[in-house]
Tab-separated table of C-alpha atoms in Angstrom:
chain	number	residue	atom	x	y	z
A	1	MET	CA	15.661	-46.005	41.566
A	2	GLY	CA	14.805	-49.148	43.927
A	3	PRO	CA	11.825	-50.665	43.464
A	4	TYR	CA	8.769	-50.981	45.805
A	5	LEU	CA	7.996	-53.809	47.480
A	6	LEU	CA	4.946	-55.381	48.081
A	7	GLY	CA	3.807	-58.552	49.204
A	8	LEU	CA	1.040	-59.938	47.017
A	9	ARG	CA	-1.713	-62.472	48.052
A	10	LEU	CA	-1.509	-65.014	45.128
A	11	SER	CA	-3.981	-67.530	47.232
A	12	GLY	CA	-6.578	-68.985	44.087
A	13	ARG	CA	-5.013	-66.562	41.746
A	14	ARG	CA	-3.770	-67.725	38.164
A	15	VAL	CA	0.091	-67.376	37.554
A	16	LEU	CA	2.161	-67.682	34.811
A	17	VAL	CA	5.307	-69.126	34.399
A	18	VAL	CA	6.758	-69.755	31.011
A	19	GLY	CA	9.737	-72.508	30.748
A	20	GLY	CA	10.339	-75.638	32.719
A	21	GLY	CA	14.018	-75.654	33.158
A	22	ARG	CA	16.101	-75.700	36.599
A	23	VAL	CA	14.989	-71.488	37.105
A	24	ALA	CA	11.203	-72.351	37.135
A	25	GLN	CA	12.036	-75.208	39.140
A	26	ARG	CA	13.319	-73.641	41.444
A	27	ARG	CA	10.228	-70.933	41.681
A	28	VAL	CA	7.595	-72.713	41.004
A	29	PRO	CA	7.423	-74.253	45.023
A	30	ALA	CA	7.128	-70.591	46.512
A	31	LEU	CA	4.499	-69.886	44.643
A	32	LEU	CA	2.455	-73.387	44.962
A	33	GLU	CA	3.158	-72.308	48.803
A	34	ALA	CA	1.632	-68.960	48.402
A	35	GLY	CA	-1.421	-71.007	46.823
A	36	ALA	CA	-1.369	-69.506	43.297
A	37	ALA	CA	-3.183	-71.883	40.898
A	38	VAL	CA	0.229	-71.846	38.467
A	39	THR	CA	0.093	-72.820	34.561
A	40	VAL	CA	3.895	-73.714	32.976
A	41	VAL	CA	4.140	-73.290	29.494
A	42	SER	CA	7.128	-75.154	28.604
A	43	PRO	CA	7.101	-78.612	25.893
A	44	VAL	CA	9.545	-80.325	28.236
A	45	VAL	CA	9.945	-79.669	32.287
A	46	THR	CA	12.046	-81.014	34.683
A	47	PRO	CA	11.407	-84.626	36.774
A	48	ALA	CA	10.679	-82.285	40.067
A	49	LEU	CA	8.441	-80.120	38.084
A	50	ASP	CA	7.187	-83.460	36.094
A	51	ASP	CA	5.823	-85.222	40.223
A	52	LEU	CA	4.259	-81.411	40.828
A	53	ILE	CA	2.456	-82.228	37.732
A	54	ALA	CA	1.685	-85.713	38.598
A	55	MET	CA	-0.135	-84.666	41.803
A	56	GLY	CA	-2.037	-81.956	40.316
A	57	ARG	CA	-0.416	-78.789	41.951
A	58	LEU	CA	-0.315	-76.940	38.873
A	59	THR	CA	-0.904	-77.124	35.196
A	60	TRP	CA	1.215	-78.281	32.286
A	61	GLN	CA	0.514	-77.007	29.132
A	62	ALA	CA	3.156	-79.116	26.704
A	63	ARG	CA	4.139	-76.804	24.362
A	64	PRO	CA	6.132	-73.521	22.905
A	65	TYR	CA	4.625	-70.149	24.472
A	66	GLU	CA	1.989	-68.203	21.734
A	67	VAL	CA	0.345	-64.672	22.469
A	68	GLY	CA	-2.661	-64.988	24.543
A	69	ASP	CA	-1.086	-67.276	27.142
A	70	CYS	CA	-0.623	-63.838	29.553
A	71	ASP	CA	-4.332	-63.913	29.551
A	72	GLY	CA	-5.938	-63.883	33.016
A	73	ALA	CA	-2.990	-63.987	34.788
A	74	TRP	CA	-2.228	-61.576	37.729
A	75	LEU	CA	2.208	-62.302	37.736
A	76	VAL	CA	3.952	-63.938	34.841
A	77	GLN	CA	7.289	-65.277	34.918
A	78	ALA	CA	9.406	-65.511	32.169
A	79	CYS	CA	12.072	-68.296	32.685
A	80	THR	CA	13.030	-69.877	29.513
A	81	ASP	CA	16.452	-69.964	27.995
A	82	ASP	CA	15.763	-68.255	25.107
A	83	ARG	CA	15.806	-64.414	25.169
A	84	ALA	CA	13.776	-63.378	22.319
A	85	VAL	CA	11.220	-65.461	23.623
A	86	ASN	CA	11.489	-63.966	27.148
A	87	THR	CA	11.125	-60.614	25.706
A	88	ALA	CA	7.860	-61.757	23.434
A	89	VAL	CA	6.334	-62.735	27.038
A	90	ALA	CA	7.729	-59.760	28.882
A	91	ALA	CA	6.312	-56.869	25.728
A	92	GLU	CA	2.152	-58.778	26.293
A	93	ALA	CA	2.305	-58.550	29.732
A	94	GLU	CA	3.285	-55.135	29.900
A	95	ALA	CA	0.540	-54.516	26.963
A	96	LYS	CA	-1.892	-56.065	29.028
A	97	ARG	CA	-0.448	-54.436	32.516
A	98	ILE	CA	0.736	-57.520	34.477
A	99	TRP	CA	3.763	-57.476	36.425
A	100	CYS	CA	6.369	-59.933	34.479
A	101	VAL	CA	9.155	-61.088	36.170
A	102	ARG	CA	12.454	-62.418	33.514
A	103	ALA	CA	14.824	-64.274	34.732
A	104	ASP	CA	17.565	-63.341	31.918
A	105	ASP	CA	17.183	-59.595	32.336
A	106	LYS	CA	17.451	-57.796	35.713
A	107	ASP	CA	17.198	-54.637	33.661
A	108	ALA	CA	14.546	-55.048	31.008
A	109	SER	CA	12.410	-57.101	34.196
A	110	ALA	CA	9.102	-54.785	35.063
A	111	ALA	CA	9.451	-57.056	38.487
A	112	TRP	CA	12.177	-58.610	40.084
A	113	THR	CA	11.735	-61.834	42.341
A	114	PRO	CA	13.327	-61.456	46.315
A	115	ALA	CA	15.250	-63.392	47.740
A	116	SER	CA	13.115	-64.235	50.669
A	117	GLY	CA	12.215	-66.878	53.767
A	118	ARG	CA	9.643	-67.892	56.617
A	119	VAL	CA	9.588	-67.840	60.039
A	120	ASP	CA	6.386	-68.368	61.178
A	121	GLU	CA	4.924	-65.873	60.621
A	122	ILE	CA	7.222	-62.988	59.670
A	123	THR	CA	8.463	-63.338	55.612
A	124	VAL	CA	11.960	-61.945	55.410
A	125	ALA	CA	12.614	-60.956	50.839
A	126	VAL	CA	15.512	-59.258	50.489
A	127	THR	CA	16.300	-57.381	46.834
A	128	ALA	CA	19.940	-56.430	46.148
A	129	GLY	CA	20.123	-54.610	43.104
A	130	GLY	CA	19.018	-57.411	41.071
A	131	ASP	CA	22.190	-59.180	42.222
A	132	PRO	CA	20.299	-62.659	43.045
A	133	ARG	CA	23.034	-64.447	44.775
A	134	ARG	CA	24.073	-60.813	47.517
A	135	ALA	CA	19.951	-60.984	48.177
A	136	ALA	CA	19.643	-64.805	49.206
A	137	GLY	CA	23.371	-63.664	51.575
A	138	ILE	CA	21.346	-61.088	53.099
A	139	ARG	CA	17.913	-62.858	53.391
A	140	ASP	CA	20.490	-66.261	54.941
A	141	ALA	CA	22.081	-63.813	57.032
A	142	VAL	CA	18.309	-62.269	58.392
A	143	VAL	CA	16.802	-65.493	57.948
A	144	GLY	CA	19.480	-67.164	60.533
A	145	ALA	CA	19.146	-64.630	63.249
A	146	LEU	CA	15.311	-64.826	63.425
A	147	ARG	CA	16.043	-68.472	63.883
A	148	ASP	CA	17.900	-68.289	66.333
A	149	GLY	CA	16.882	-66.113	68.494
A	150	THR	CA	19.480	-63.266	67.524
A	151	VAL	CA	17.126	-60.666	66.456
A	152	ASP	CA	15.281	-60.231	69.878
A	153	ALA	CA	12.073	-62.892	69.444
A	154	ARG	CA	11.316	-61.651	73.166
A	155	ARG	CA	9.267	-58.767	71.938
A	156	ASN	CA	7.015	-60.587	69.606
A	157	ARG	CA	3.452	-60.162	70.603
A	158	THR	CA	2.230	-63.388	69.688
A	159	LYS	CA	4.745	-64.770	72.203
A	160	PRO	CA	3.865	-68.812	72.780
A	161	VAL	CA	2.939	-70.069	76.034
A	162	GLY	CA	2.811	-72.902	78.371
A	163	VAL	CA	5.456	-74.725	78.436
A	164	ALA	CA	8.180	-76.461	75.584
A	165	LEU	CA	9.298	-79.743	76.632
A	166	ILE	CA	13.197	-79.360	74.261
A	167	GLY	CA	15.735	-81.418	73.444
A	168	GLY	CA	18.703	-80.159	73.336
A	169	GLY	CA	21.795	-82.545	71.393
A	170	PRO	CA	24.053	-84.175	72.957
A	171	GLY	CA	26.281	-81.254	74.013
A	172	ASP	CA	27.548	-79.658	71.597
A	173	PRO	CA	25.464	-76.267	71.025
A	174	GLY	CA	25.842	-76.358	67.082
A	175	LEU	CA	23.691	-79.608	67.645
A	176	ILE	CA	19.742	-78.308	68.983
A	177	THR	CA	17.313	-78.179	66.672
A	178	VAL	CA	16.386	-74.838	64.990
A	179	ARG	CA	13.318	-74.541	66.017
A	180	GLY	CA	14.787	-75.455	69.835
A	181	ARG	CA	17.377	-72.492	69.414
A	182	GLN	CA	14.263	-70.320	68.159
A	183	LEU	CA	12.131	-71.011	70.849
A	184	LEU	CA	14.620	-70.571	73.965
A	185	ALA	CA	14.948	-67.591	72.781
A	186	GLN	CA	11.674	-66.694	72.984
A	187	ALA	CA	11.447	-67.771	77.041
A	188	ASP	CA	10.746	-65.997	79.975
A	189	VAL	CA	12.053	-69.097	82.410
A	190	VAL	CA	14.560	-71.688	81.708
A	191	VAL	CA	14.592	-74.813	84.031
A	192	ALA	CA	17.604	-76.250	82.050
A	193	ASP	CA	19.724	-79.783	82.769
A	194	ARG	CA	23.370	-80.292	84.033
A	195	LEU	CA	24.264	-81.796	80.711
A	196	ALA	CA	21.376	-79.591	78.283
A	197	PRO	CA	24.149	-77.768	76.433
A	198	ARG	CA	25.287	-74.862	78.615
A	199	ALA	CA	26.862	-72.189	76.405
A	200	LEU	CA	22.976	-71.227	75.379
A	201	LEU	CA	22.567	-70.024	78.582
A	202	ASP	CA	24.719	-67.328	78.141
A	203	GLU	CA	23.150	-65.436	75.450
A	204	LEU	CA	19.867	-65.843	77.354
A	205	ALA	CA	18.331	-62.336	77.705
A	206	PRO	CA	18.907	-60.820	81.709
A	207	ASP	CA	15.855	-60.991	82.158
A	208	VAL	CA	15.484	-64.112	82.229
A	209	GLU	CA	15.199	-66.823	85.086
A	210	LEU	CA	17.652	-69.072	85.108
A	211	ILE	CA	16.802	-72.502	87.433
A	212	ASP	CA	19.045	-75.034	87.578
A	213	ALA	CA	17.806	-78.685	87.951
A	214	ALA	CA	21.498	-80.181	87.473
A	215	LYS	CA	20.753	-83.960	88.401
A	216	VAL	CA	24.432	-84.660	89.308
A	217	PRO	CA	25.218	-88.535	89.911
A	218	TYR	CA	25.361	-89.113	93.339
A	219	GLY	CA	25.567	-84.897	94.116
A	220	ARG	CA	22.746	-82.085	94.366
A	221	SER	CA	20.112	-82.981	92.299
A	222	LEU	CA	16.579	-81.368	92.148
A	223	PRO	CA	13.296	-84.005	93.364
A	224	GLN	CA	11.185	-83.978	89.863
A	225	GLU	CA	8.598	-83.749	91.856
A	226	THR	CA	9.923	-79.936	92.376
A	227	ILE	CA	11.014	-79.590	88.770
A	228	ASN	CA	6.792	-80.013	87.653
A	229	GLU	CA	5.518	-77.468	90.228
A	230	VAL	CA	8.161	-74.923	88.889
A	231	LEU	CA	7.374	-75.749	85.268
A	232	VAL	CA	3.307	-75.379	86.046
A	233	ASP	CA	4.181	-72.483	88.712
A	234	ARG	CA	5.610	-70.228	85.989
A	235	ALA	CA	3.602	-71.278	83.290
A	236	ARG	CA	0.025	-70.534	85.614
A	237	GLN	CA	2.241	-67.058	86.076
A	238	GLY	CA	2.027	-66.358	81.782
A	239	LYS	CA	4.902	-66.713	81.686
A	240	PHE	CA	6.719	-68.979	78.820
A	241	VAL	CA	8.796	-71.935	80.051
A	242	VAL	CA	11.075	-73.574	78.497
A	243	ARG	CA	12.767	-77.005	79.535
A	244	LEU	CA	15.976	-77.395	78.220
A	245	LYS	CA	17.028	-80.990	77.887
A	246	GLY	CA	20.584	-83.319	77.195
A	247	GLY	CA	19.660	-85.398	73.942
A	248	ASP	CA	16.090	-85.865	73.645
A	249	PRO	CA	12.920	-85.308	76.353
A	250	PHE	CA	11.709	-89.260	75.364
A	251	VAL	CA	15.656	-90.901	75.771
A	252	PHE	CA	15.785	-91.648	78.895
A	253	GLY	CA	15.021	-87.336	79.694
A	254	ARG	CA	11.636	-88.231	81.896
A	255	GLY	CA	9.881	-85.508	79.841
A	256	GLY	CA	6.713	-87.849	79.412
A	257	GLU	CA	6.539	-87.534	83.142
A	258	GLU	CA	6.849	-83.555	82.606
A	259	MET	CA	4.504	-83.210	80.491
A	260	ILE	CA	1.991	-85.111	82.384
A	261	ALA	CA	2.426	-82.610	84.908
A	262	CYS	CA	1.659	-79.877	83.076
A	263	ALA	CA	-1.512	-81.686	81.436
A	264	ARG	CA	-2.806	-82.910	84.697
A	265	ALA	CA	-2.418	-78.933	85.422
A	266	GLY	CA	-4.087	-77.227	82.046
A	267	ILE	CA	-1.050	-76.413	81.300
A	268	PRO	CA	-0.693	-76.825	77.378
A	269	VAL	CA	2.852	-78.501	76.035
A	270	LEU	CA	5.195	-78.356	72.820
A	271	VAL	CA	7.519	-81.012	72.874
A	272	VAL	CA	10.452	-80.820	70.503
A	273	PRO	CA	12.567	-83.549	69.773
A	274	GLY	CA	16.543	-83.330	70.331
A	275	ILE	CA	19.155	-85.486	68.617
A	276	THR	CA	19.508	-87.915	70.911
A	277	SER	CA	23.604	-89.152	72.143
A	278	ALA	CA	22.599	-93.024	72.376
A	279	VAL	CA	23.282	-92.144	68.482
A	280	ALA	CA	25.135	-89.151	67.961
A	281	VAL	CA	27.820	-89.601	70.442
A	282	PRO	CA	29.012	-92.994	69.072
A	283	ALA	CA	28.672	-91.407	65.379
A	284	ALA	CA	30.568	-88.001	66.451
A	285	ALA	CA	33.362	-90.838	67.748
A	286	GLY	CA	33.228	-92.812	64.082
A	287	VAL	CA	31.216	-95.877	65.310
A	288	PRO	CA	27.542	-96.847	63.612
A	289	VAL	CA	25.249	-97.587	65.901
A	290	THR	CA	23.944	-100.067	62.906
A	291	HIS	CA	26.311	-101.250	59.243
A	292	ARG	CA	25.304	-103.614	56.478
A	293	GLY	CA	26.418	-106.919	57.141
A	294	ILE	CA	27.106	-106.604	60.827
A	295	SER	CA	24.635	-105.145	62.661
A	296	GLN	CA	21.029	-104.542	61.650
A	297	GLU	CA	19.995	-103.059	65.218
A	298	PHE	CA	20.533	-101.724	67.642
A	299	HIS	CA	19.570	-101.329	71.794
A	300	VAL	CA	19.395	-98.518	73.757
A	301	ILE	CA	19.612	-99.513	77.217
A	302	SER	CA	19.410	-97.169	80.837
A	303	VAL	CA	21.378	-99.028	83.652
A	304	HIS	CA	20.928	-96.463	86.228
A	305	VAL	CA	20.107	-99.249	88.359
A	306	ALA	CA	22.219	-102.839	88.221
A	307	PRO	CA	21.331	-106.020	85.860
A	308	ASP	CA	21.104	-107.669	88.683
A	309	ASP	CA	18.591	-105.269	90.238
A	310	PRO	CA	15.122	-105.842	91.105
A	311	LYS	CA	14.226	-103.072	89.657
A	312	SER	CA	15.514	-103.699	86.064
A	313	THR	CA	13.664	-104.399	83.882
A	314	VAL	CA	15.813	-105.555	81.209
A	315	ASP	CA	15.888	-108.950	79.357
A	316	TRP	CA	19.843	-109.245	80.194
A	317	PRO	CA	19.893	-112.465	78.555
A	318	SER	CA	18.177	-111.802	75.925
A	319	VAL	CA	20.100	-108.608	74.728
A	320	ALA	CA	23.711	-110.809	75.591
A	321	ARG	CA	22.285	-113.297	72.739
A	322	SER	CA	21.261	-110.280	70.311
A	323	GLN	CA	23.895	-109.949	67.517
A	324	GLY	CA	22.429	-106.319	67.612
A	325	THR	CA	24.384	-102.759	69.013
A	326	LEU	CA	24.735	-102.027	72.372
A	327	VAL	CA	24.086	-98.439	73.875
A	328	LEU	CA	24.502	-98.317	77.509
A	329	MET	CA	23.292	-94.979	79.521
A	330	MET	CA	24.454	-93.377	83.055
A	331	GLY	CA	26.101	-97.334	83.122
A	332	LEU	CA	30.064	-96.123	83.109
A	333	GLU	CA	29.753	-97.021	87.279
A	334	ARG	CA	28.121	-100.386	86.721
A	335	LEU	CA	30.146	-101.764	83.559
A	336	PRO	CA	31.587	-104.305	85.810
A	337	LYS	CA	28.492	-105.370	86.656
A	338	VAL	CA	27.309	-105.392	83.200
A	339	ALA	CA	30.604	-106.981	81.417
A	340	GLU	CA	29.935	-109.924	83.887
A	341	THR	CA	26.148	-110.245	83.085
A	342	LEU	CA	26.917	-109.876	78.581
A	343	LEU	CA	29.520	-112.830	79.693
A	344	ARG	CA	27.695	-114.893	81.538
A	345	ASP	CA	24.579	-114.882	78.659
A	346	GLY	CA	26.823	-115.336	75.773
A	347	ARG	CA	28.164	-112.482	74.354
A	348	SER	CA	32.160	-113.021	72.635
A	349	PRO	CA	34.814	-112.062	75.715
A	350	GLU	CA	36.250	-110.300	72.233
A	351	THR	CA	33.197	-108.148	71.560
A	352	PRO	CA	34.546	-104.759	71.008
A	353	VAL	CA	33.881	-102.146	73.299
A	354	MET	CA	34.367	-98.262	73.033
A	355	VAL	CA	33.363	-96.058	76.140
A	356	VAL	CA	32.781	-92.309	74.982
A	357	GLN	CA	33.146	-89.200	77.304
A	358	ASP	CA	32.533	-85.811	77.050
A	359	GLY	CA	30.501	-86.964	73.279
A	360	THR	CA	30.276	-83.880	70.539
A	361	LEU	CA	32.230	-81.060	72.873
A	362	PRO	CA	36.252	-80.269	71.992
A	363	THR	CA	37.033	-83.039	75.220
A	364	GLN	CA	35.591	-86.127	73.823
A	365	ARG	CA	37.899	-88.738	74.744
A	366	ALA	CA	37.098	-92.775	74.131
A	367	VAL	CA	38.391	-96.230	75.017
A	368	ILE	CA	38.471	-99.349	73.225
A	369	ALA	CA	38.515	-102.800	74.516
A	370	PRO	CA	37.519	-106.509	74.602
A	371	LEU	CA	33.884	-107.032	76.690
A	372	SER	CA	36.618	-108.918	79.232
A	373	THR	CA	39.061	-106.740	80.185
A	374	VAL	CA	37.349	-102.841	78.849
A	375	ALA	CA	35.721	-102.505	82.901
A	376	ASP	CA	39.781	-102.447	84.305
A	377	ARG	CA	40.833	-99.710	81.366
A	378	VAL	CA	38.077	-97.689	81.118
A	379	SER	CA	38.952	-97.524	85.395
A	380	ALA	CA	42.161	-96.772	84.772
A	381	ALA	CA	42.096	-94.502	81.979
A	382	GLY	CA	39.739	-92.609	84.882
A	383	ILE	CA	36.543	-91.830	82.560
A	384	ARG	CA	34.214	-89.873	84.342
A	385	PRO	CA	30.202	-89.038	83.231
A	386	PRO	CA	28.590	-88.333	81.520
A	387	ALA	CA	29.397	-90.724	79.325
A	388	ILE	CA	28.112	-93.744	76.230
A	389	VAL	CA	29.181	-97.332	76.257
A	390	ILE	CA	29.307	-98.930	72.561
A	391	VAL	CA	29.494	-103.037	72.415
A	392	GLY	CA	29.557	-104.437	69.280
A	393	ASP	CA	31.612	-105.006	66.302
A	394	VAL	CA	30.068	-101.780	64.944
A	395	VAL	CA	33.156	-100.302	66.793
A	396	ARG	CA	35.422	-102.380	64.701
A	397	VAL	CA	33.629	-100.309	61.385
A	398	GLY	CA	35.011	-97.351	64.196
A	399	GLN	CA	38.613	-98.700	63.900
A	400	GLU	CA	38.551	-99.763	60.246
A	401	VAL	CA	37.900	-96.375	58.851
A	402	GLU	CA	40.882	-94.288	61.606
A	403	MET	CA	43.419	-97.612	59.693
A	404	VAL	CA	41.865	-95.799	56.209
A	405	ARG	CA	42.571	-92.767	57.106
A	406	ALA	CA	46.261	-93.587	59.165
A	407	GLU	CA	47.140	-95.264	55.526
A	408	ARG	CA	45.928	-92.062	53.427
A	409	LEU	CA	47.799	-89.829	54.872
A	410	PRO	CA	51.211	-88.717	53.977
């Protein structure tokens, strides 16, 4: 017969764990998360359990199991690697009508520990005839579906309200955070940027209102004031609004302006950080923005205005003198002027520069050239936005990695 599944509310209740090895190490954290008062009986424990003991999270009796240890327990876990000890623990628990889970023998165990996972207020627990690996596989599939919205999250009666500012990452739809994808699946309205991961929009339900907030360089554009008004208007209608952006909302994403507009209107705002392209795109191209012995700092600079524009707030002479990596965003069109400024203010003409177009996407491509000629090389290669410019010796690290890989090929 199959087991009768029951959710135990263990807060403040004593749970006995006999054994201090790897099985106990896996099971104790879940018991503590449920609020149980855990006592571990074992001559020795793993370092992870020892850390929990040092923090006062559980009680440890550093000795072998003794008859009477089950007294006062609501649940017992027999987790030793000695079958005779586990049998004795289970027998005592059975005699005292206490549920006992045996880690070594599913058929002799009065109870099974399910493979469990939690997504917000939903707890998933799976048993598979006592097969823990199969149960864990099914659990992972269900939890994953809940997190990414494959299981219809919009039917949730406690759906979020207000506006969520979500960073969609650098372009690859797989690089959005779990939390971001989960909230996107619950949206009634999605206001999406041009650089947001567009593939995710195809997964939205047909009744979701999709508003294109694209800001095409020197092309069609939805004014920021209009975007703010849309967010407030839809939220006031009682709809859950997701503002989906590329990268991170607060890294040149004007997320701060949208948050302030919602706050002034009394609209609750949830911010979900995203992976910024300033770091992710160089990484996808094999370039670390910092590297021991080469660069201890990196500067992320918006070049939406040229270095000599009165609106520019960048201290270009200081940046040029820095030995750190420069990551330039929105700077492709103004690359000739940037290169000229960096050279004038002290950067070496031989400083390597990499320009990466469509970073993290299947269409990603890159051009590498010295600072003195990079503008001409990029123009000749036909590189187009969106593109990230990386200036600094870390570019050579990426080249070195490629050389090593090439040498190892048969």
